[in-house]
Amino acid sequence: MVLTCPVAMGRTTRQDVSSELSRRGLLRAGVLLALGGAAAPLAGCGLLDRDGQPPQPDPLAPLLNESLQLAAGLRATVDVHPDLADRLLPLAESHEAHAAELARLTGVATAPATPTVSPSGSPTAGPTDRSAAMAALRESERVGRESALQACAAAPAERVALLGSVAAARATHVEALR
Amino acid sequence: MSRRIATTGSATALADALTAEYAAIWAYGPVGVRLSGAEREAAVEAEAAHRARRDALVVQLSTGGGSVPPDRPGYAMPFPVTDRASALRLAVQVEERTAAFWRATLPVSTGAERDRALAALVEYAVRATRWRRSAEITPLTVPFPGRPG
């Protein structure tokens, strides 16, 4: 009985492919907003922050940022190793889908106000050795899995299902990169 | 939300997860006999994981005073399992379906119960990816494991 329910295998993936361009555009816009947002507190300093309390970033902002970094790292590796595109691009698209959902959940205004490219996920400095590149991606996914697990454990009920899926997805990425 | 409502929601979600585990254990019977070697070992290991979670759920639900749904003599399968290929496809579905039921328990669980639900969701999602690799299904992953389509 349980097994007769429809399974959404592949369906979301096709949607992701078809909406990839628009979502990437959306994410870039989000990144620009986030970067622009970093300057806003400076401009408004002394006008709004009278009690010296900066606005609290959403607790999920680092996770959203991490999704974008993981996607960027995967796409950068595809740039160096185009033959890995079939394996890596679906993973990048998943991270971008996570980022879009997390942005929706947290609101664009609370998007991370830090640069989205860290030294570990630099899109321009991926290892040129293929197996080293794969190992680096696997390690990034493993770290990402742990942070998503922690976020899920600490999240309020209305966020926990999405965060569980993000953690599970990152865990499957570790497996898929073997 | 009152504590009582939350507890009731949790018991319902856990009872649903238990029914999913019954079905998963049942499904691995026909799956296992169509596989051999390392794949059969993986099926045995997967079935053992579902049995362990079933047993834990039965204990948890009965000690919590909730109703424990009974196992059934059989479960309808989405397609006949006639060979290795269909066995692998069913294994993928079993893991993805049970992952979805554990995901559904997350919003109504806290603390150690949430940790267990999360561990089940992650483990079954990873197992689904391994079965996808065996079945040569691409991509190996889905964007949101356990999310209803």
mmCIF file of C-alpha atoms in Angstrom:
data_model
loop_
_atom_site.group_PDB
_atom_site.id
_atom_site.type_symbol
_atom_site.label_atom_id
_atom_site.label_comp_id
_atom_site.label_asym_id
_atom_site.label_seq_id
_atom_site.Cartn_x
_atom_site.Cartn_y
_atom_site.Cartn_z
ATOM 1 C CA MET A 1 0.000 0.000 0.000
ATOM 2 C CA VAL A 2 2.701 2.353 0.995
ATOM 3 C CA LEU A 3 4.693 1.438 -2.047
ATOM 4 C CA THR A 4 1.915 2.252 -4.480
ATOM 5 C CA CYS A 5 2.178 5.964 -3.854
ATOM 6 C CA PRO A 6 3.715 7.864 -6.735
ATOM 7 C CA VAL A 7 7.374 8.584 -6.453
ATOM 8 C CA ALA A 8 8.672 11.852 -7.773
ATOM 9 C CA MET A 9 11.864 10.373 -9.140
ATOM 10 C CA GLY A 10 13.242 12.526 -11.873
ATOM 11 C CA ARG A 11 10.351 14.913 -12.036
ATOM 12 C CA THR A 12 11.893 17.645 -9.949
ATOM 13 C CA THR A 13 15.142 17.101 -11.761
ATOM 14 C CA ARG A 14 13.568 17.883 -15.098
ATOM 15 C CA GLN A 15 11.984 20.981 -13.646
ATOM 16 C CA ASP A 16 15.336 21.988 -12.292
ATOM 17 C CA VAL A 17 16.954 21.665 -15.677
ATOM 18 C CA SER A 18 14.247 23.690 -17.383
ATOM 19 C CA SER A 19 14.348 26.442 -14.785
ATOM 20 C CA GLU A 20 18.080 26.388 -14.327
ATOM 21 C CA LEU A 21 18.785 29.566 -16.223
ATOM 22 C CA SER A 22 16.141 31.595 -14.467
ATOM 23 C CA ARG A 23 17.164 30.298 -11.057
ATOM 24 C CA ARG A 24 20.807 31.021 -11.665
ATOM 25 C CA GLY A 25 19.816 34.508 -12.655
ATOM 26 C CA LEU A 26 17.756 34.784 -9.502
ATOM 27 C CA LEU A 27 20.638 33.571 -7.388
ATOM 28 C CA ARG A 28 23.037 36.023 -8.961
ATOM 29 C CA ALA A 29 20.550 38.765 -8.204
ATOM 30 C CA GLY A 30 20.380 37.489 -4.638
ATOM 31 C CA VAL A 31 24.135 37.550 -4.342
ATOM 32 C CA LEU A 32 24.268 41.110 -5.649
ATOM 33 C CA LEU A 33 21.593 42.121 -3.164
ATOM 34 C CA ALA A 34 23.526 40.404 -0.423
ATOM 35 C CA LEU A 35 26.767 42.116 -1.367
ATOM 36 C CA GLY A 36 25.009 45.459 -1.737
ATOM 37 C CA GLY A 37 23.394 44.870 1.628
ATOM 38 C CA ALA A 38 26.809 44.781 3.255
ATOM 39 C CA ALA A 39 27.242 48.477 2.522
ATOM 40 C CA ALA A 40 23.808 49.463 3.807
ATOM 41 C CA PRO A 41 24.532 49.195 7.538
ATOM 42 C CA LEU A 42 27.520 51.532 7.086
ATOM 43 C CA ALA A 43 25.396 54.119 5.320
ATOM 44 C CA GLY A 44 22.665 53.884 7.924
ATOM 45 C CA CYS A 45 24.985 53.816 10.908
ATOM 46 C CA GLY A 46 23.941 56.264 13.579
ATOM 47 C CA LEU A 47 20.480 56.715 12.120
ATOM 48 C CA LEU A 48 18.862 53.368 12.802
ATOM 49 C CA ASP A 49 21.257 51.507 15.081
ATOM 50 C CA ARG A 50 20.851 53.809 18.050
ATOM 51 C CA ASP A 51 21.192 51.022 20.575
ATOM 52 C CA GLY A 52 24.255 49.637 18.781
ATOM 53 C CA GLN A 53 22.484 46.363 17.990
ATOM 54 C CA PRO A 54 23.079 45.253 14.400
ATOM 55 C CA PRO A 55 20.139 43.407 12.848
ATOM 56 C CA GLN A 56 20.355 39.702 13.594
ATOM 57 C CA PRO A 57 21.110 37.664 10.477
ATOM 58 C CA ASP A 58 18.866 34.690 9.920
ATOM 59 C CA PRO A 59 20.450 31.561 11.438
ATOM 60 C CA LEU A 60 20.120 29.886 8.042
ATOM 61 C CA ALA A 61 22.087 32.573 6.200
ATOM 62 C CA PRO A 62 25.389 30.653 6.498
ATOM 63 C CA LEU A 63 23.720 27.507 5.166
ATOM 64 C CA LEU A 64 22.352 29.404 2.156
ATOM 65 C CA ASN A 65 25.795 30.846 1.527
ATOM 66 C CA GLU A 66 27.281 27.379 1.769
ATOM 67 C CA SER A 67 24.829 26.054 -0.825
ATOM 68 C CA LEU A 68 25.969 28.749 -3.250
ATOM 69 C CA GLN A 69 29.619 27.971 -2.519
ATOM 70 C CA LEU A 70 29.117 24.251 -3.066
ATOM 71 C CA ALA A 71 27.363 24.941 -6.379
ATOM 72 C CA ALA A 72 30.138 27.324 -7.436
ATOM 73 C CA GLY A 73 32.807 24.764 -6.594
ATOM 74 C CA LEU A 74 31.067 22.094 -8.656
ATOM 75 C CA ARG A 75 30.605 24.402 -11.653
ATOM 76 C CA ALA A 76 34.216 25.546 -11.453
ATOM 77 C CA THR A 77 35.340 21.918 -11.548
ATOM 78 C CA VAL A 78 33.176 21.330 -14.626
ATOM 79 C CA ASP A 79 34.900 24.292 -16.275
ATOM 80 C CA VAL A 80 38.253 22.554 -15.779
ATOM 81 C CA HIS A 81 36.963 19.016 -16.432
ATOM 82 C CA PRO A 82 34.055 19.263 -18.894
ATOM 83 C CA ASP A 83 33.791 15.460 -19.068
ATOM 84 C CA LEU A 84 32.503 15.525 -15.463
ATOM 85 C CA ALA A 85 29.532 17.728 -16.389
ATOM 86 C CA ASP A 86 26.999 14.882 -16.393
ATOM 87 C CA ARG A 87 28.030 13.878 -12.892
ATOM 88 C CA LEU A 88 28.574 17.266 -11.321
ATOM 89 C CA LEU A 89 25.988 19.609 -12.817
ATOM 90 C CA PRO A 90 22.987 17.807 -11.252
ATOM 91 C CA LEU A 91 24.664 18.249 -7.879
ATOM 92 C CA ALA A 92 25.269 21.957 -8.536
ATOM 93 C CA GLU A 93 21.633 22.352 -9.578
ATOM 94 C CA SER A 94 20.516 20.705 -6.346
ATOM 95 C CA HIS A 95 22.546 23.166 -4.288
ATOM 96 C CA GLU A 96 21.076 26.048 -6.269
ATOM 97 C CA ALA A 97 17.590 24.675 -5.662
ATOM 98 C CA HIS A 98 18.421 24.503 -1.942
ATOM 99 C CA ALA A 99 19.660 28.103 -2.006
ATOM 100 C CA ALA A 100 16.457 29.232 -3.705
ATOM 101 C CA GLU A 101 14.326 27.440 -1.094
ATOM 102 C CA LEU A 102 16.421 28.759 1.780
ATOM 103 C CA ALA A 103 16.196 32.287 0.354
ATOM 104 C CA ARG A 104 12.432 31.915 0.140
ATOM 105 C CA LEU A 105 12.298 30.639 3.716
ATOM 106 C CA THR A 106 14.529 33.322 5.166
ATOM 107 C CA GLY A 107 13.636 36.239 2.917
ATOM 108 C CA VAL A 108 16.002 37.968 0.512
ATOM 109 C CA ALA A 109 16.629 40.758 3.012
ATOM 110 C CA THR A 110 18.348 38.303 5.331
ATOM 111 C CA ALA A 111 20.531 36.782 2.632
ATOM 112 C CA PRO A 112 24.157 36.433 3.686
ATOM 113 C CA ALA A 113 26.098 39.680 3.573
ATOM 114 C CA THR A 114 29.459 38.018 3.129
ATOM 115 C CA PRO A 115 31.322 37.211 -0.065
ATOM 116 C CA THR A 116 29.975 33.979 -1.462
ATOM 117 C CA VAL A 117 33.338 32.653 -2.546
ATOM 118 C CA SER A 118 35.577 31.346 0.206
ATOM 119 C CA PRO A 119 39.190 30.241 -0.282
ATOM 120 C CA SER A 120 38.054 26.610 -0.023
ATOM 121 C CA GLY A 121 35.421 27.001 -2.725
ATOM 122 C CA SER A 122 37.128 29.358 -5.094
ATOM 123 C CA PRO A 123 35.677 28.862 -8.580
ATOM 124 C CA THR A 124 38.915 29.946 -10.224
ATOM 125 C CA ALA A 125 41.388 27.855 -8.237
ATOM 126 C CA GLY A 126 39.991 24.314 -8.416
ATOM 127 C CA PRO A 127 42.566 21.516 -8.549
ATOM 128 C CA THR A 128 43.532 20.600 -12.082
ATOM 129 C CA ASP A 129 44.175 16.990 -11.121
ATOM 130 C CA ARG A 130 40.945 15.134 -11.624
ATOM 131 C CA SER A 131 41.017 12.850 -8.610
ATOM 132 C CA ALA A 132 42.221 15.678 -6.370
ATOM 133 C CA ALA A 133 39.353 17.811 -7.642
ATOM 134 C CA MET A 134 36.841 15.064 -6.869
ATOM 135 C CA ALA A 135 38.347 14.520 -3.418
ATOM 136 C CA ALA A 136 38.126 18.248 -2.682
ATOM 137 C CA LEU A 137 34.483 18.331 -3.754
ATOM 138 C CA ARG A 138 33.718 15.274 -1.646
ATOM 139 C CA GLU A 139 35.291 16.883 1.393
ATOM 140 C CA SER A 140 33.324 20.096 0.820
ATOM 141 C CA GLU A 141 30.098 18.097 0.632
ATOM 142 C CA ARG A 142 31.000 16.211 3.802
ATOM 143 C CA VAL A 143 31.576 19.480 5.669
ATOM 144 C CA GLY A 144 28.334 20.812 4.197
ATOM 145 C CA ARG A 145 26.454 17.719 5.320
ATOM 146 C CA GLU A 146 27.609 18.252 8.894
ATOM 147 C CA SER A 147 26.562 21.897 8.972
ATOM 148 C CA ALA A 148 23.161 21.015 7.509
ATOM 149 C CA LEU A 149 22.707 18.277 10.117
ATOM 150 C CA GLN A 150 23.486 20.762 12.868
ATOM 151 C CA ALA A 151 21.126 23.345 11.387
ATOM 152 C CA CYS A 152 18.374 20.736 11.176
ATOM 153 C CA ALA A 153 18.859 19.650 14.782
ATOM 154 C CA ALA A 154 18.597 23.257 15.981
ATOM 155 C CA ALA A 155 15.804 24.487 13.698
ATOM 156 C CA PRO A 156 12.197 25.283 14.588
ATOM 157 C CA ALA A 157 9.574 22.784 13.429
ATOM 158 C CA GLU A 158 8.521 24.742 10.343
ATOM 159 C CA ARG A 159 12.047 24.635 8.907
ATOM 160 C CA VAL A 160 13.180 21.192 9.885
ATOM 161 C CA ALA A 161 11.819 19.220 6.928
ATOM 162 C CA LEU A 162 13.586 21.360 4.330
ATOM 163 C CA LEU A 163 16.808 21.263 6.336
ATOM 164 C CA GLY A 164 16.525 17.489 6.636
ATOM 165 C CA SER A 165 16.308 17.245 2.860
ATOM 166 C CA VAL A 166 19.284 19.566 2.441
ATOM 167 C CA ALA A 167 21.352 17.455 4.841
ATOM 168 C CA ALA A 168 20.262 14.244 3.126
ATOM 169 C CA ALA A 169 21.016 15.691 -0.311
ATOM 170 C CA ARG A 170 24.519 16.706 0.723
ATOM 171 C CA ALA A 171 25.044 13.221 2.157
ATOM 172 C CA THR A 172 23.994 11.698 -1.173
ATOM 173 C CA HIS A 173 26.449 14.019 -2.909
ATOM 174 C CA VAL A 174 29.292 12.605 -0.826
ATOM 175 C CA GLU A 175 28.191 9.166 -2.020
ATOM 176 C CA ALA A 176 27.740 10.252 -5.644
ATOM 177 C CA LEU A 177 31.259 11.724 -5.747
ATOM 178 C CA ARG A 178 32.911 8.413 -4.832
ATOM 179 C CA MET B 1 0.511 24.316 19.811
ATOM 180 C CA SER B 2 -0.149 22.358 22.953
ATOM 181 C CA ARG B 3 2.078 19.551 24.020
ATOM 182 C CA ARG B 4 -0.768 17.082 23.676
ATOM 183 C CA ILE B 5 -1.409 17.934 20.021
ATOM 184 C CA ALA B 6 2.292 17.727 19.256
ATOM 185 C CA THR B 7 2.492 14.320 20.887
ATOM 186 C CA THR B 8 -0.497 13.085 18.904
ATOM 187 C CA GLY B 9 1.012 14.348 15.662
ATOM 188 C CA SER B 10 4.264 12.635 16.506
ATOM 189 C CA ALA B 11 2.538 9.330 17.259
ATOM 190 C CA THR B 12 0.650 9.453 13.956
ATOM 191 C CA ALA B 13 3.765 10.259 11.944
ATOM 192 C CA LEU B 14 5.735 7.533 13.717
ATOM 193 C CA ALA B 15 2.927 5.018 13.128
ATOM 194 C CA ASP B 16 3.023 5.906 9.427
ATOM 195 C CA ALA B 17 6.799 5.455 9.431
ATOM 196 C CA LEU B 18 6.337 2.054 11.055
ATOM 197 C CA THR B 19 3.916 0.988 8.311
ATOM 198 C CA ALA B 20 6.473 2.145 5.734
ATOM 199 C CA GLU B 21 9.145 0.056 7.465
ATOM 200 C CA TYR B 22 6.870 -3.027 7.383
ATOM 201 C CA ALA B 23 6.405 -2.523 3.646
ATOM 202 C CA ALA B 24 10.146 -1.975 3.097
ATOM 203 C CA ILE B 25 11.020 -5.205 4.917
ATOM 204 C CA TRP B 26 8.412 -7.044 2.909
ATOM 205 C CA ALA B 27 9.680 -5.601 -0.386
ATOM 206 C CA TYR B 28 13.268 -6.635 0.258
ATOM 207 C CA GLY B 29 12.129 -10.280 0.117
ATOM 208 C CA PRO B 30 11.476 -10.311 -3.636
ATOM 209 C CA VAL B 31 14.276 -7.797 -4.199
ATOM 210 C CA GLY B 32 16.884 -9.949 -2.462
ATOM 211 C CA VAL B 33 16.150 -13.113 -4.419
ATOM 212 C CA ARG B 34 16.682 -11.295 -7.736
ATOM 213 C CA LEU B 35 20.109 -10.008 -6.722
ATOM 214 C CA SER B 36 23.424 -11.742 -6.228
ATOM 215 C CA GLY B 37 26.879 -11.094 -4.845
ATOM 216 C CA ALA B 38 27.558 -7.661 -3.398
ATOM 217 C CA GLU B 39 24.109 -6.438 -4.404
ATOM 218 C CA ARG B 40 22.415 -9.210 -2.462
ATOM 219 C CA GLU B 41 24.606 -8.412 0.527
ATOM 220 C CA ALA B 42 23.584 -4.780 0.233
ATOM 221 C CA ALA B 43 19.928 -5.847 0.163
ATOM 222 C CA VAL B 44 20.398 -7.976 3.281
ATOM 223 C CA GLU B 45 22.092 -5.067 5.017
ATOM 224 C CA ALA B 46 19.325 -2.679 3.964
ATOM 225 C CA GLU B 47 16.628 -5.040 5.167
ATOM 226 C CA ALA B 48 18.392 -5.353 8.526
ATOM 227 C CA ALA B 49 18.391 -1.556 8.861
ATOM 228 C CA HIS B 50 14.638 -1.451 8.221
ATOM 229 C CA ARG B 51 14.061 -4.263 10.720
ATOM 230 C CA ALA B 52 16.063 -2.410 13.373
ATOM 231 C CA ARG B 53 14.007 0.743 12.859
ATOM 232 C CA ARG B 54 10.783 -1.257 12.859
ATOM 233 C CA ASP B 55 11.700 -2.856 16.193
ATOM 234 C CA ALA B 56 12.649 0.485 17.717
ATOM 235 C CA LEU B 57 9.394 2.050 16.523
ATOM 236 C CA VAL B 58 7.292 -0.787 17.947
ATOM 237 C CA VAL B 59 8.959 -0.336 21.327
ATOM 238 C CA GLN B 60 8.698 3.442 21.195
ATOM 239 C CA LEU B 61 5.039 3.506 20.190
ATOM 240 C CA SER B 62 3.943 0.821 22.650
ATOM 241 C CA THR B 63 5.815 2.299 25.621
ATOM 242 C CA GLY B 64 4.478 5.730 24.723
ATOM 243 C CA GLY B 65 0.942 4.408 25.047
ATOM 244 C CA GLY B 66 0.217 4.992 21.370
ATOM 245 C CA SER B 67 -1.395 2.482 19.063
ATOM 246 C CA VAL B 68 0.970 0.227 17.146
ATOM 247 C CA PRO B 69 -0.251 -0.444 13.613
ATOM 248 C CA PRO B 70 -0.114 -4.156 12.774
ATOM 249 C CA ASP B 71 1.996 -5.637 10.011
ATOM 250 C CA ARG B 72 0.086 -7.014 7.029
ATOM 251 C CA PRO B 73 0.491 -10.298 5.192
ATOM 252 C CA GLY B 74 1.576 -8.455 2.056
ATOM 253 C CA TYR B 75 1.970 -5.078 0.403
ATOM 254 C CA ALA B 76 1.082 -3.992 -3.122
ATOM 255 C CA MET B 77 4.134 -3.294 -5.219
ATOM 256 C CA PRO B 78 4.282 -0.564 -7.862
ATOM 257 C CA PHE B 79 5.468 -3.056 -10.499
ATOM 258 C CA PRO B 80 6.327 -6.747 -10.625
ATOM 259 C CA VAL B 81 9.830 -7.729 -9.595
ATOM 260 C CA THR B 82 10.924 -10.199 -12.237
ATOM 261 C CA ASP B 83 14.643 -9.635 -12.686
ATOM 262 C CA ARG B 84 17.684 -7.769 -11.401
ATOM 263 C CA ALA B 85 16.708 -4.505 -13.112
ATOM 264 C CA SER B 86 13.221 -4.374 -11.599
ATOM 265 C CA ALA B 87 14.600 -5.463 -8.210
ATOM 266 C CA LEU B 88 17.055 -2.557 -8.229
ATOM 267 C CA ARG B 89 14.354 -0.123 -9.286
ATOM 268 C CA LEU B 90 12.125 -1.283 -6.449
ATOM 269 C CA ALA B 91 15.009 -0.970 -3.987
ATOM 270 C CA VAL B 92 15.449 2.654 -5.073
ATOM 271 C CA GLN B 93 11.748 3.320 -4.525
ATOM 272 C CA VAL B 94 11.669 1.567 -1.162
ATOM 273 C CA GLU B 95 14.492 3.702 0.182
ATOM 274 C CA GLU B 96 13.097 6.936 -1.232
ATOM 275 C CA ARG B 97 9.616 6.189 0.105
ATOM 276 C CA THR B 98 10.751 5.277 3.604
ATOM 277 C CA ALA B 99 13.002 8.348 3.634
ATOM 278 C CA ALA B 100 9.895 10.439 2.928
ATOM 279 C CA PHE B 101 8.031 8.970 5.909
ATOM 280 C CA TRP B 102 10.919 9.729 8.246
ATOM 281 C CA ARG B 103 11.153 13.235 6.866
ATOM 282 C CA ALA B 104 7.474 13.660 7.715
ATOM 283 C CA THR B 105 8.233 12.869 11.363
ATOM 284 C CA LEU B 106 10.826 15.676 11.604
ATOM 285 C CA PRO B 107 8.442 18.606 12.212
ATOM 286 C CA VAL B 108 6.694 16.740 15.029
ATOM 287 C CA SER B 109 9.824 15.486 16.774
ATOM 288 C CA THR B 110 12.419 17.103 19.002
ATOM 289 C CA GLY B 111 15.686 16.178 20.662
ATOM 290 C CA ALA B 112 16.808 12.570 20.369
ATOM 291 C CA GLU B 113 13.655 11.634 18.450
ATOM 292 C CA ARG B 114 14.462 14.231 15.807
ATOM 293 C CA ASP B 115 18.065 13.005 15.653
ATOM 294 C CA ARG B 116 16.838 9.465 14.964
ATOM 295 C CA ALA B 117 14.419 10.641 12.286
ATOM 296 C CA LEU B 118 17.145 12.681 10.613
ATOM 297 C CA ALA B 119 19.561 9.744 10.723
ATOM 298 C CA ALA B 120 16.943 7.544 9.043
ATOM 299 C CA LEU B 121 16.213 10.128 6.345
ATOM 300 C CA VAL B 122 19.899 10.579 5.561
ATOM 301 C CA GLU B 123 20.734 6.869 5.654
ATOM 302 C CA TYR B 124 17.874 5.893 3.347
ATOM 303 C CA ALA B 125 18.611 8.739 0.944
ATOM 304 C CA VAL B 126 22.224 7.595 0.683
ATOM 305 C CA ARG B 127 21.109 4.001 0.206
ATOM 306 C CA ALA B 128 18.784 5.122 -2.578
ATOM 307 C CA THR B 129 21.749 6.767 -4.279
ATOM 308 C CA ARG B 130 23.741 3.522 -4.023
ATOM 309 C CA TRP B 131 20.860 1.579 -5.572
ATOM 310 C CA ARG B 132 20.580 4.204 -8.312
ATOM 311 C CA ARG B 133 24.241 3.635 -9.096
ATOM 312 C CA SER B 134 23.690 -0.142 -9.286
ATOM 313 C CA ALA B 135 20.641 0.399 -11.496
ATOM 314 C CA GLU B 136 22.574 2.941 -13.602
ATOM 315 C CA ILE B 137 19.894 5.544 -13.003
ATOM 316 C CA THR B 138 21.035 9.105 -13.625
ATOM 317 C CA PRO B 139 21.311 11.401 -11.923
ATOM 318 C CA LEU B 140 22.402 9.508 -8.830
ATOM 319 C CA THR B 141 20.693 12.006 -6.562
ATOM 320 C CA VAL B 142 17.477 13.972 -6.172
ATOM 321 C CA PRO B 143 17.460 17.631 -5.099
ATOM 322 C CA PHE B 144 15.217 17.177 -2.049
ATOM 323 C CA PRO B 145 15.364 13.628 -0.654
ATOM 324 C CA GLY B 146 12.128 12.666 1.063
ATOM 325 C CA ARG B 147 10.126 15.639 -0.147
ATOM 326 C CA PRO B 148 6.721 14.703 -1.532
ATOM 327 C CA GLY B 149 6.508 15.230 -5.267
#
